Coordinates of C-alpha atoms (C1' of nucleotides) in Angstrom, one line a residue:
Chain R
M4 CA 121.8 123.3 122.4
G5 CA 123.9 120.9 120.5
N6 CA 127.4 122.9 119.8
E7 CA 129.9 120.7 117.9
S8 CA 132.9 123.1 119.1
G9 CA 135.3 123.1 115.8
Q10 CA 138.1 123.7 118.3
S11 CA 141.4 122.7 116.9
F12 CA 143.3 121.0 118.9
C13 CA 147.2 123.7 118.9
T14 CA 149.3 123.4 121.5
N15 CA 151.9 125.9 120.0
A16 CA 153.1 126.1 123.1
E17 CA 155.7 129.1 124.3
W18 CA 158.0 127.6 126.5
M19 CA 159.3 131.4 128.3
G20 CA 161.5 129.6 130.6
R21 CA 162.1 128.0 134.2
A22 CA 159.9 129.7 136.8
H23 CA 161.1 131.9 139.4
C24 CA 158.6 131.5 142.1
D25 CA 160.8 133.2 144.7
K26 CA 161.1 136.2 141.8
C27 CA 157.8 136.0 140.6
H28 CA 156.2 139.4 141.0
I29 CA 152.5 138.1 141.2
R30 CA 153.0 135.3 144.1
Q31 CA 150.8 137.0 146.0
L32 CA 148.7 135.8 143.6
M33 CA 149.4 132.9 143.3
L34 CA 149.3 129.0 144.5
F35 CA 152.6 129.7 145.8
S36 CA 152.1 133.4 148.2
E37 CA 153.1 133.3 151.6
L38 CA 155.2 130.7 151.1
P39 CA 158.7 131.3 151.8
D40 CA 161.2 132.4 149.3
T41 CA 163.8 129.6 150.8
A42 CA 160.4 126.7 150.2
F43 CA 162.3 126.8 145.8
E44 CA 165.7 126.2 146.3
H45 CA 165.8 122.6 146.3
L46 CA 162.8 121.2 143.9
L47 CA 163.0 117.9 142.6
A48 CA 161.6 118.6 139.4
P49 CA 161.5 122.0 137.7
I50 CA 158.6 124.6 137.2
D51 CA 158.1 124.8 134.2
H52 CA 156.4 129.3 132.4
F53 CA 153.7 129.0 129.2
L54 CA 152.7 131.0 126.6
Y55 CA 149.6 129.6 125.3
P56 CA 147.5 130.8 122.0
P57 CA 143.9 130.7 122.6
G58 CA 142.0 128.1 120.6
S59 CA 145.2 126.1 122.2
V60 CA 144.3 122.6 124.5
L61 CA 146.3 122.7 128.0
Y62 CA 144.5 120.0 128.7
E63 CA 142.3 116.8 128.3
A64 CA 139.6 115.6 130.4
G65 CA 140.2 111.5 130.5
T66 CA 144.0 112.5 130.1
H67 CA 146.6 112.4 132.5
K68 CA 149.6 114.4 133.1
P69 CA 151.1 114.8 136.4
F70 CA 150.8 118.2 136.2
I71 CA 149.2 120.9 137.4
Y72 CA 148.0 124.2 135.6
S73 CA 148.4 127.8 137.4
I74 CA 146.9 130.5 135.5
R75 CA 148.9 134.6 135.6
R76 CA 146.9 136.1 133.4
G77 CA 144.8 135.2 130.6
M78 CA 140.8 133.1 130.6
V79 CA 141.1 129.8 130.7
K80 CA 137.4 127.6 130.1
L81 CA 136.2 124.0 131.9
V82 CA 134.7 122.2 129.3
H83 CA 133.0 119.1 129.9
A84 CA 132.4 117.4 126.6
A85 CA 129.1 115.4 126.1
Q86 CA 128.6 111.8 123.9
D87 CA 127.0 113.5 121.5
G88 CA 129.1 115.6 120.0
S89 CA 128.2 118.7 122.0
N90 CA 130.2 120.7 125.6
R91 CA 129.5 122.5 127.9
I92 CA 131.6 124.8 129.8
V93 CA 131.8 124.7 133.1
R94 CA 133.9 126.9 134.4
L95 CA 135.9 130.3 133.1
L96 CA 139.0 131.0 134.9
G97 CA 141.7 133.2 135.5
N98 CA 144.2 135.9 136.9
G99 CA 145.6 133.6 139.7
S100 CA 143.4 130.3 139.2
A101 CA 144.6 126.3 139.6
I102 CA 143.6 124.0 137.4
G103 CA 143.5 120.2 137.7
L104 CA 144.1 120.2 141.3
E105 CA 141.8 118.1 140.9
L106 CA 144.7 115.7 140.8
L107 CA 145.7 116.2 143.8
D108 CA 142.8 114.9 145.1
G109 CA 144.1 111.7 143.9
S110 CA 142.3 111.5 140.7
K111 CA 143.5 109.7 138.0
S112 CA 142.8 112.2 135.4
Y113 CA 141.6 115.0 134.2
H114 CA 138.6 116.1 135.1
H115 CA 137.6 119.0 132.3
T116 CA 139.1 119.9 129.0
A117 CA 141.2 123.2 129.3
I118 CA 140.9 125.3 126.8
A119 CA 142.4 128.7 126.9
V120 CA 140.3 131.7 125.5
N121 CA 142.7 134.2 124.9
Q122 CA 146.7 134.1 125.2
V123 CA 146.9 132.8 128.1
D124 CA 149.9 133.1 130.5
L125 CA 150.4 130.1 133.6
C126 CA 153.5 128.2 135.4
K127 CA 153.5 124.0 134.9
I128 CA 153.6 122.4 138.0
P129 CA 154.6 118.8 138.8
V130 CA 151.8 117.2 141.4
S131 CA 155.6 115.7 142.7
T132 CA 156.3 119.4 143.7
V133 CA 153.4 120.5 144.5
R134 CA 153.4 117.4 147.3
Q135 CA 156.7 117.5 148.0
L136 CA 156.8 122.2 149.4
E137 CA 152.7 120.2 150.6
S138 CA 155.4 118.6 152.9
E139 CA 157.7 121.1 153.6
H140 CA 155.4 123.9 154.4
P141 CA 152.2 122.7 155.5
A142 CA 150.5 126.3 154.2
L143 CA 150.7 125.0 151.0
C144 CA 147.3 123.0 151.2
K145 CA 145.0 125.6 153.1
H146 CA 145.9 127.2 149.3
V147 CA 144.8 124.9 147.7
G148 CA 142.0 124.7 149.9
K149 CA 141.6 128.6 149.5
Q150 CA 141.5 127.3 145.3
L151 CA 139.1 124.3 145.3
Q152 CA 136.7 127.3 148.0
D153 CA 136.6 130.0 145.3
Q154 CA 136.1 126.9 142.4
L155 CA 133.1 125.2 144.3
N156 CA 131.6 129.4 144.9
I157 CA 132.6 130.3 141.2
A158 CA 130.2 126.9 140.3
D159 CA 128.1 127.4 142.3
Q160 CA 127.7 131.1 141.2
W161 CA 127.2 129.3 137.1
I162 CA 124.5 126.7 138.3
V163 CA 123.0 129.8 140.1
A164 CA 123.2 132.5 137.5
L165 CA 123.8 131.0 133.9
G166 CA 121.6 127.5 134.8
T167 CA 117.9 129.5 136.6
G168 CA 115.1 131.9 134.8
A169 CA 114.7 132.4 131.3
A170 CA 117.7 133.2 128.2
R171 CA 117.3 136.8 128.1
Q172 CA 118.1 137.0 131.7
R173 CA 120.6 134.7 131.6
V174 CA 123.0 135.7 128.8
A175 CA 122.0 139.5 130.8
Q176 CA 124.4 137.3 134.3
L177 CA 126.8 136.2 131.7
V178 CA 127.9 139.1 130.7
L179 CA 127.9 140.4 134.6
V180 CA 130.4 137.9 135.3
L181 CA 132.8 138.8 132.5
E182 CA 132.4 142.2 133.3
E183 CA 133.1 142.0 137.1
F184 CA 135.4 139.5 136.4
F185 CA 137.3 139.1 133.2
S186 CA 136.9 142.9 132.3
E187 CA 140.8 145.5 132.0
D188 CA 142.0 148.0 133.5
N189 CA 139.6 150.3 131.6
G190 CA 137.0 148.8 132.1
A191 CA 136.0 147.1 129.0
F192 CA 135.9 143.6 128.5
I193 CA 136.6 140.3 126.3
L194 CA 132.4 139.5 124.7
L195 CA 133.2 135.4 124.1
N196 CA 132.0 134.2 120.7
R197 CA 127.9 133.4 120.4
E198 CA 129.2 129.4 120.7
D199 CA 130.7 130.3 124.6
M200 CA 128.5 131.5 125.6
A201 CA 125.6 129.1 124.0
A202 CA 127.6 126.8 126.0
M203 CA 127.6 128.1 129.3
T204 CA 124.2 128.8 129.8
G205 CA 123.3 125.9 127.7
I206 CA 120.4 127.5 125.8
A207 CA 121.1 127.7 121.6
V208 CA 123.4 129.4 120.0
E209 CA 120.7 131.3 117.9
T210 CA 119.1 132.4 121.3
V211 CA 122.1 133.9 122.9
S212 CA 122.6 136.1 119.4
R213 CA 119.2 137.3 118.9
I214 CA 119.4 138.2 122.9
V215 CA 123.2 139.3 122.5
A216 CA 122.4 141.9 119.1
E217 CA 118.9 142.8 121.5
F218 CA 121.6 144.2 124.1
K219 CA 123.3 145.6 121.5
R220 CA 120.3 147.5 119.7
Q221 CA 119.3 148.9 123.7
K222 CA 123.3 150.3 123.9
I223 CA 122.8 147.6 127.1
L224 CA 126.3 146.5 125.5
Y225 CA 128.5 148.0 122.9
R226 CA 131.8 147.7 121.2
F227 CA 134.9 149.1 123.0
K228 CA 137.4 148.4 121.3
D229 CA 138.5 145.5 118.7
N230 CA 136.4 142.6 120.6
F231 CA 135.9 144.4 124.4
Y232 CA 133.3 145.2 124.6
M233 CA 131.5 147.7 128.0
C234 CA 128.0 147.7 129.1
N235 CA 125.0 149.0 131.9
V236 CA 125.9 146.9 134.8
A237 CA 122.7 148.7 136.3
A238 CA 120.5 146.8 133.5
L239 CA 121.4 144.4 133.1
Q240 CA 121.2 143.8 136.7
E241 CA 117.1 144.6 136.7
L242 CA 117.2 142.1 133.3
S243 CA 119.0 139.8 135.2
R244 CA 116.5 140.0 138.3
Y245 CA 113.1 140.9 136.5
G246 CA 113.3 139.7 133.0
Chain J
M26 CA 110.6 129.5 138.0
G27 CA 108.6 131.2 141.0
N28 CA 108.6 128.0 143.7
E29 CA 107.8 130.1 146.9
S30 CA 108.3 127.1 149.6
G31 CA 106.9 127.7 151.8
Q32 CA 109.5 125.7 153.8
S33 CA 108.9 126.3 157.9
F34 CA 111.6 127.5 160.1
C35 CA 112.2 125.0 161.8
T36 CA 114.8 124.1 163.8
N37 CA 113.5 121.6 166.1
A38 CA 116.9 119.9 167.3
E39 CA 117.2 116.9 169.3
W40 CA 120.9 117.1 171.2
M41 CA 121.8 113.1 171.4
G42 CA 124.3 113.8 173.2
R43 CA 128.0 114.8 173.3
A44 CA 129.5 113.2 170.5
H45 CA 132.6 111.0 171.5
C46 CA 134.5 110.6 167.8
D47 CA 137.5 109.2 169.2
K48 CA 135.1 106.2 169.1
C49 CA 132.7 106.6 166.8
H50 CA 131.5 104.0 164.2
I51 CA 131.6 105.8 161.5
R52 CA 134.5 108.2 161.6
Q53 CA 136.5 106.7 158.7
L54 CA 133.6 107.8 156.5
M55 CA 133.9 111.7 158.0
L56 CA 135.8 114.5 158.2
F57 CA 138.3 113.4 160.8
S58 CA 139.1 109.9 159.0
E59 CA 142.3 109.4 160.1
L60 CA 143.5 111.4 162.4
P61 CA 144.3 109.1 165.4
D62 CA 142.2 108.7 168.7
T63 CA 144.6 110.8 170.9
A64 CA 143.9 113.8 168.9
F65 CA 140.4 114.3 170.5
E66 CA 141.7 114.1 174.2
H67 CA 142.4 117.7 174.8
L68 CA 139.1 119.3 172.6
L69 CA 138.8 122.8 173.5
A70 CA 135.1 123.7 172.4
P71 CA 132.8 120.0 172.4
I72 CA 130.7 118.4 169.3
D73 CA 127.7 118.0 169.6
H74 CA 125.6 114.8 168.5
F75 CA 122.2 116.3 167.0
L76 CA 119.1 114.0 164.9
Y77 CA 116.9 116.9 162.9
P78 CA 113.5 116.3 161.9
P79 CA 113.2 117.0 158.3
G80 CA 112.5 119.9 156.4
S81 CA 114.9 122.1 159.7
V82 CA 117.0 123.9 159.4
L83 CA 120.1 123.3 160.0
Y84 CA 121.6 126.7 159.0
E85 CA 120.5 130.4 156.8
A86 CA 122.7 132.2 153.6
G87 CA 123.8 135.2 154.7
T88 CA 124.1 134.3 158.5
H89 CA 127.3 133.4 160.7
K90 CA 127.8 130.8 163.4
P91 CA 131.0 128.9 164.2
F92 CA 129.8 126.1 163.3
I93 CA 130.1 123.5 160.6
Y94 CA 128.4 120.2 160.2
S95 CA 129.7 116.7 158.8
I96 CA 126.4 114.6 158.0
R97 CA 126.4 111.2 159.8
R98 CA 123.3 110.0 158.8
G99 CA 120.7 111.6 155.8
M100 CA 120.0 114.3 152.7
V101 CA 120.9 117.8 152.5
K102 CA 119.4 120.4 150.6
L103 CA 121.8 123.8 150.3
V104 CA 119.5 126.8 149.0
H105 CA 120.0 129.9 147.4
A106 CA 117.3 131.8 147.9
A107 CA 117.0 134.2 144.9
Q108 CA 115.4 138.1 146.0
D109 CA 112.1 137.3 144.0
G110 CA 111.5 134.9 146.6
S111 CA 112.0 131.5 144.3
N112 CA 115.0 129.5 145.0
R113 CA 117.1 126.9 143.2
I114 CA 119.0 123.7 144.7
V115 CA 122.7 124.2 144.8
R116 CA 123.8 120.8 146.0
L117 CA 122.1 118.1 147.1
L118 CA 124.9 116.2 150.5
G119 CA 124.5 113.6 151.7
N120 CA 126.4 110.8 154.9
G121 CA 129.4 111.7 155.2
S122 CA 129.7 115.8 153.8
A123 CA 130.8 118.3 155.9
I124 CA 128.8 121.4 154.9
G125 CA 129.7 125.0 156.5
L126 CA 132.9 124.7 154.3
E127 CA 133.2 128.7 153.9
L128 CA 133.7 129.1 156.9
L129 CA 137.3 127.5 157.2
D130 CA 138.5 130.0 154.2
G131 CA 137.5 133.0 156.5
S132 CA 134.1 133.8 155.4
K133 CA 132.1 135.5 157.7
S134 CA 128.6 134.2 157.3
Y135 CA 127.1 130.8 155.9
H136 CA 127.0 130.6 150.9
H137 CA 123.6 128.9 151.5
T138 CA 120.5 127.0 153.4
A139 CA 121.3 124.1 154.4
I140 CA 117.2 122.2 155.3
A141 CA 116.8 118.6 156.4
V142 CA 115.4 116.8 153.6
N143 CA 115.3 113.9 155.7
Q144 CA 115.6 112.6 158.8
V145 CA 119.4 114.2 159.4
D146 CA 121.2 112.5 161.9
L147 CA 125.1 115.6 161.8
C148 CA 127.1 116.3 164.1
K149 CA 128.4 120.6 164.7
I150 CA 131.6 121.3 164.8
P151 CA 133.3 123.6 166.5
V152 CA 135.2 126.0 163.9
S153 CA 137.2 126.6 166.3
T154 CA 138.0 122.9 166.9
V155 CA 138.6 122.1 162.9
R156 CA 141.9 124.8 163.5
Q157 CA 142.6 123.5 166.3
L158 CA 142.9 119.9 165.1
E159 CA 144.2 121.5 161.7
S160 CA 147.0 123.0 164.2
E161 CA 147.9 119.3 165.6
H162 CA 147.6 117.9 162.7
P163 CA 148.2 119.5 159.6
A164 CA 146.1 115.9 157.5
L165 CA 143.1 116.9 158.5
C166 CA 143.9 119.3 155.9
K167 CA 143.9 117.2 153.3
H168 CA 140.3 116.3 154.2
V169 CA 138.6 119.3 154.7
G170 CA 140.0 119.5 150.4
K171 CA 139.5 116.1 149.4
Q172 CA 135.3 117.5 150.3
L173 CA 135.9 120.9 149.1
Q174 CA 137.7 119.1 145.5
D175 CA 134.4 116.5 146.0
Q176 CA 131.4 119.4 146.0
L177 CA 133.1 120.6 143.0
N178 CA 133.0 117.3 141.6
I179 CA 129.5 117.3 142.7
A180 CA 128.3 120.8 141.3
D181 CA 130.1 120.3 138.5
Q182 CA 127.7 117.4 137.6
W183 CA 124.9 119.9 138.3
I184 CA 125.9 122.1 136.0
V185 CA 126.6 119.6 133.1
A186 CA 124.3 117.0 134.1
L187 CA 121.0 119.0 135.8
G188 CA 121.7 122.3 133.9
T189 CA 121.6 121.0 130.2
G190 CA 119.3 120.2 127.7
A191 CA 115.6 119.9 127.7
A192 CA 113.7 119.4 130.7
R193 CA 112.9 115.6 130.1
Q194 CA 117.0 114.8 129.7
R195 CA 117.1 116.9 132.8
V196 CA 114.8 115.0 134.7
A197 CA 115.8 112.0 134.0
Q198 CA 119.0 113.2 135.0
L199 CA 117.8 114.4 137.5
V200 CA 116.3 110.8 139.0
L201 CA 119.5 109.1 138.3
V202 CA 121.1 111.5 140.5
L203 CA 118.7 110.7 143.2
E204 CA 119.1 106.5 142.7
E205 CA 123.0 106.4 142.0
F206 CA 124.0 108.6 145.6
F207 CA 120.9 108.6 148.0
S208 CA 119.8 104.7 147.5
E209 CA 119.0 103.0 150.3
D210 CA 120.3 99.3 151.0
N211 CA 117.8 98.0 148.8
G212 CA 118.0 100.5 146.2
A213 CA 115.6 102.5 146.3
F214 CA 115.6 106.0 146.6
I215 CA 113.5 109.1 148.2
L216 CA 112.0 111.1 145.5
L217 CA 111.8 114.3 146.1
N218 CA 108.7 116.3 146.0
R219 CA 108.0 118.1 142.9
E220 CA 109.2 122.1 144.2
D221 CA 112.1 120.4 144.7
M222 CA 112.9 119.3 141.9
A223 CA 111.6 122.4 140.0
A224 CA 114.3 124.5 142.3
M225 CA 117.2 121.6 141.0
T226 CA 116.8 121.7 137.5
G227 CA 115.2 125.5 137.2
I228 CA 112.1 124.0 134.8
A229 CA 108.4 124.4 136.3
V230 CA 107.3 122.3 138.8
E231 CA 104.5 121.9 136.4
T232 CA 106.5 120.4 133.7
V233 CA 109.1 118.4 136.7
S234 CA 104.9 116.6 137.4
R235 CA 104.0 116.1 133.9
I236 CA 107.0 114.7 132.9
V237 CA 107.7 112.2 136.7
A238 CA 104.0 111.1 136.2
E239 CA 105.1 110.4 132.3
F240 CA 107.7 108.5 133.6
K241 CA 105.4 107.0 136.5
R242 CA 102.8 106.2 133.8
Q243 CA 105.8 104.2 131.1
K244 CA 106.7 101.8 134.2
I245 CA 111.0 104.0 133.9
L246 CA 109.6 105.2 137.4
Y247 CA 107.8 103.3 140.3
R248 CA 106.9 103.9 143.9
F249 CA 108.8 100.7 145.9
K250 CA 107.2 101.9 149.0
D251 CA 105.9 104.9 150.8
N252 CA 107.8 107.5 149.0
F253 CA 110.8 105.7 148.2
Y254 CA 111.0 105.2 144.6
M255 CA 112.7 102.6 141.9
C256 CA 113.7 103.6 138.1
N257 CA 114.7 101.8 135.1
V258 CA 118.9 103.2 134.8
A259 CA 119.1 101.8 131.9
A260 CA 116.1 103.6 130.1
L261 CA 117.1 106.7 131.8
Q262 CA 120.4 107.1 130.7
E263 CA 119.1 106.6 127.7
L264 CA 116.3 109.7 127.7
S265 CA 119.2 111.8 129.3
R266 CA 121.5 111.9 126.4
Y267 CA 118.4 111.5 123.7
G268 CA 115.6 113.0 125.1
Chain H
dG16 C1' 140.0 145.7 96.0
dA17 C1' 138.1 141.1 94.8
dG18 C1' 137.0 137.0 96.6
dC19 C1' 137.4 133.5 100.4
dG20 C1' 135.7 131.1 104.1
dT21 C1' 133.7 133.0 109.2
dC22 C1' 131.1 134.1 112.8
dA23 C1' 126.9 137.2 113.4
dT24 C1' 122.5 138.2 112.5
dT25 C1' 117.1 137.3 111.7
dG26 C1' 112.9 135.4 110.1
dC27 C1' 110.0 131.7 110.5
dG28 C1' 107.8 128.1 111.9
dA29 C1' 107.7 123.6 114.3
dA30 C1' 108.2 122.5 119.6
dT31 C1' 109.5 122.4 124.1
dT32 C1' 108.4 124.4 128.6
dA33 C1' 105.5 128.5 131.4
dT34 C1' 101.3 129.7 133.3
dC35 C1' 96.9 129.9 135.3
dA36 C1' 92.8 126.7 136.2
dA37 C1' 90.6 123.5 137.3
dT38 C1' 90.8 117.8 139.3
dA39 C1' 93.0 114.1 141.6
dT40 C1' 95.9 111.7 144.6
dT41 C1' 98.0 111.8 149.1
dC42 C1' 98.5 111.7 153.8
dA43 C1' 97.5 113.2 158.7
dG44 C1' 94.7 113.2 162.5
dA45 C1' 89.8 113.6 164.1
Chain M
dT17 C1' 86.9 106.0 158.4
dC18 C1' 86.4 110.0 157.7
dT19 C1' 87.2 115.2 156.3
dG20 C1' 91.0 119.0 155.2
dA21 C1' 94.4 119.8 153.8
dA22 C1' 99.0 120.0 151.3
dT23 C1' 100.6 117.9 146.6
dA24 C1' 100.5 116.1 142.3
dT25 C1' 98.1 115.8 138.1
dT26 C1' 96.5 117.0 133.9
dG27 C1' 94.5 120.5 130.5
dA28 C1' 94.2 124.9 127.8
dT29 C1' 96.9 128.3 126.0
dA30 C1' 99.9 131.5 125.2
dA31 C1' 105.2 133.1 125.3
dT32 C1' 109.3 130.9 124.5
dT33 C1' 112.7 128.7 122.5
dC34 C1' 114.3 125.5 119.0
dG35 C1' 116.6 124.7 114.7
dC36 C1' 117.2 125.8 110.3
dA37 C1' 117.4 128.3 106.3
dA38 C1' 119.4 132.6 104.1
dT39 C1' 121.6 136.8 105.0
dG40 C1' 124.8 140.0 106.6
dA41 C1' 129.1 141.8 108.9
dC42 C1' 134.0 141.1 109.3
dG43 C1' 138.5 140.0 108.7
dC44 C1' 142.2 138.1 106.4
dT45 C1' 144.8 136.4 101.0
dC46 C1' 145.5 137.1 97.5

DNA sequence: GAGCGTCATTGCGAATTATCAATATTCAGA
DNA sequence: TCTGAATATTGATAATTCGCAATGACGCTC
């Protein structure tokens, strides 16, 4: 159960400039979808746009910087660190998700540590800006609510799929989650390292490795290119149900 | 892992009359806290007030009735039923929590089955009423967001505390959760039955029973009265960390 | 291409947990 | 108080999973 996670604390984020929300080509996916272009004309604090390399720590649990983040592209893991040094991945979020929303609800600090899994492209939004926009555009409040509801759905799925059943079932479910939410256009997805997979399912690293290796031998899971994999969805669904 | 759950579908709810939100003595705890008394003057659809006996099914996953529920008193479990007949308890909610909020986000049906654990006193609020109030009082939207954030926090805690570690640790955490969130004024709390405890932790019923019995022998957990128990919090915290 | 560090895989014995079956306890009614 | 049904506890054994250590695979640098 213990995974020490030697995640290096590199925050060599590359600043990509001020965000131009009014011209953002993916705004319909983001937190500010449906706000009028004019909403961004009088912002008191700037929204910055960053590119983080894999492994970057976006923020740490217990700290407080007055920013929330909207993920344009890439995968972020929300990690809960236990006192004994082990850590559990609570949630995996991708394109269009907003993180750090607990700050909007009055929380003094972030509830998790957020770490970039691959290269992450995001906008860093001051809490004050969100509040300003919320007061001028009450509709934004609904979008925040929608984000929360989405994350609640993901958390529930996590509990049900990754927290129930034997190890083989959980790993099968995990691969299905990766396939469903994080596959690229070509249908391939990043297979996380075994340590992360263990931290997501609550299973020992070696056990995860054994099961993944088994899936590979059975050709249920196979490498597509680099660290991208593809899988036999039907076979995994069968496994996830009946072991 | 398989628990068939012979939960009887009894919905012998006792109607307690129309709710008078403007005079509700616990409104500050509820979804409509901080709305002015006048907010309730022109409601198009009525808010009803019910008392449900233990075991009542408030609603079932996949169905849709246009109501959300605000729990005034009592404990409700949100259950996810798997195809194989087993079921997992995703969340336990009590006084002041609102359930069925997924309907506000456009979901066509409830995401879980909601079952009263003990006697539950709640208000049944038409979705249309919430929408009406939201449009007249944008502040309500924030309260819905707060409810969602609260539930997300609970779900995260569930993942971390009840989904990680060995069986003994999980059961210890579960008892601590019951103690923290559901103890009465006298500090005692209902110890759920073993089947429910198993469905919350993802552990076999017999294993849960063994561990609970062990706790009782060690006087870490002891009966206070009827089905109310008290526990040694420090000892359980120790156990939850180091097995 | 050799050397090196990191991560994945595998073997193996120990510890934990599931599962089936039997026994005890509790609780609601009669 | 007695009785039967539902729950809880316990025993025994099989299956799974853990945890440690060894080995293998891969990428990177020199």
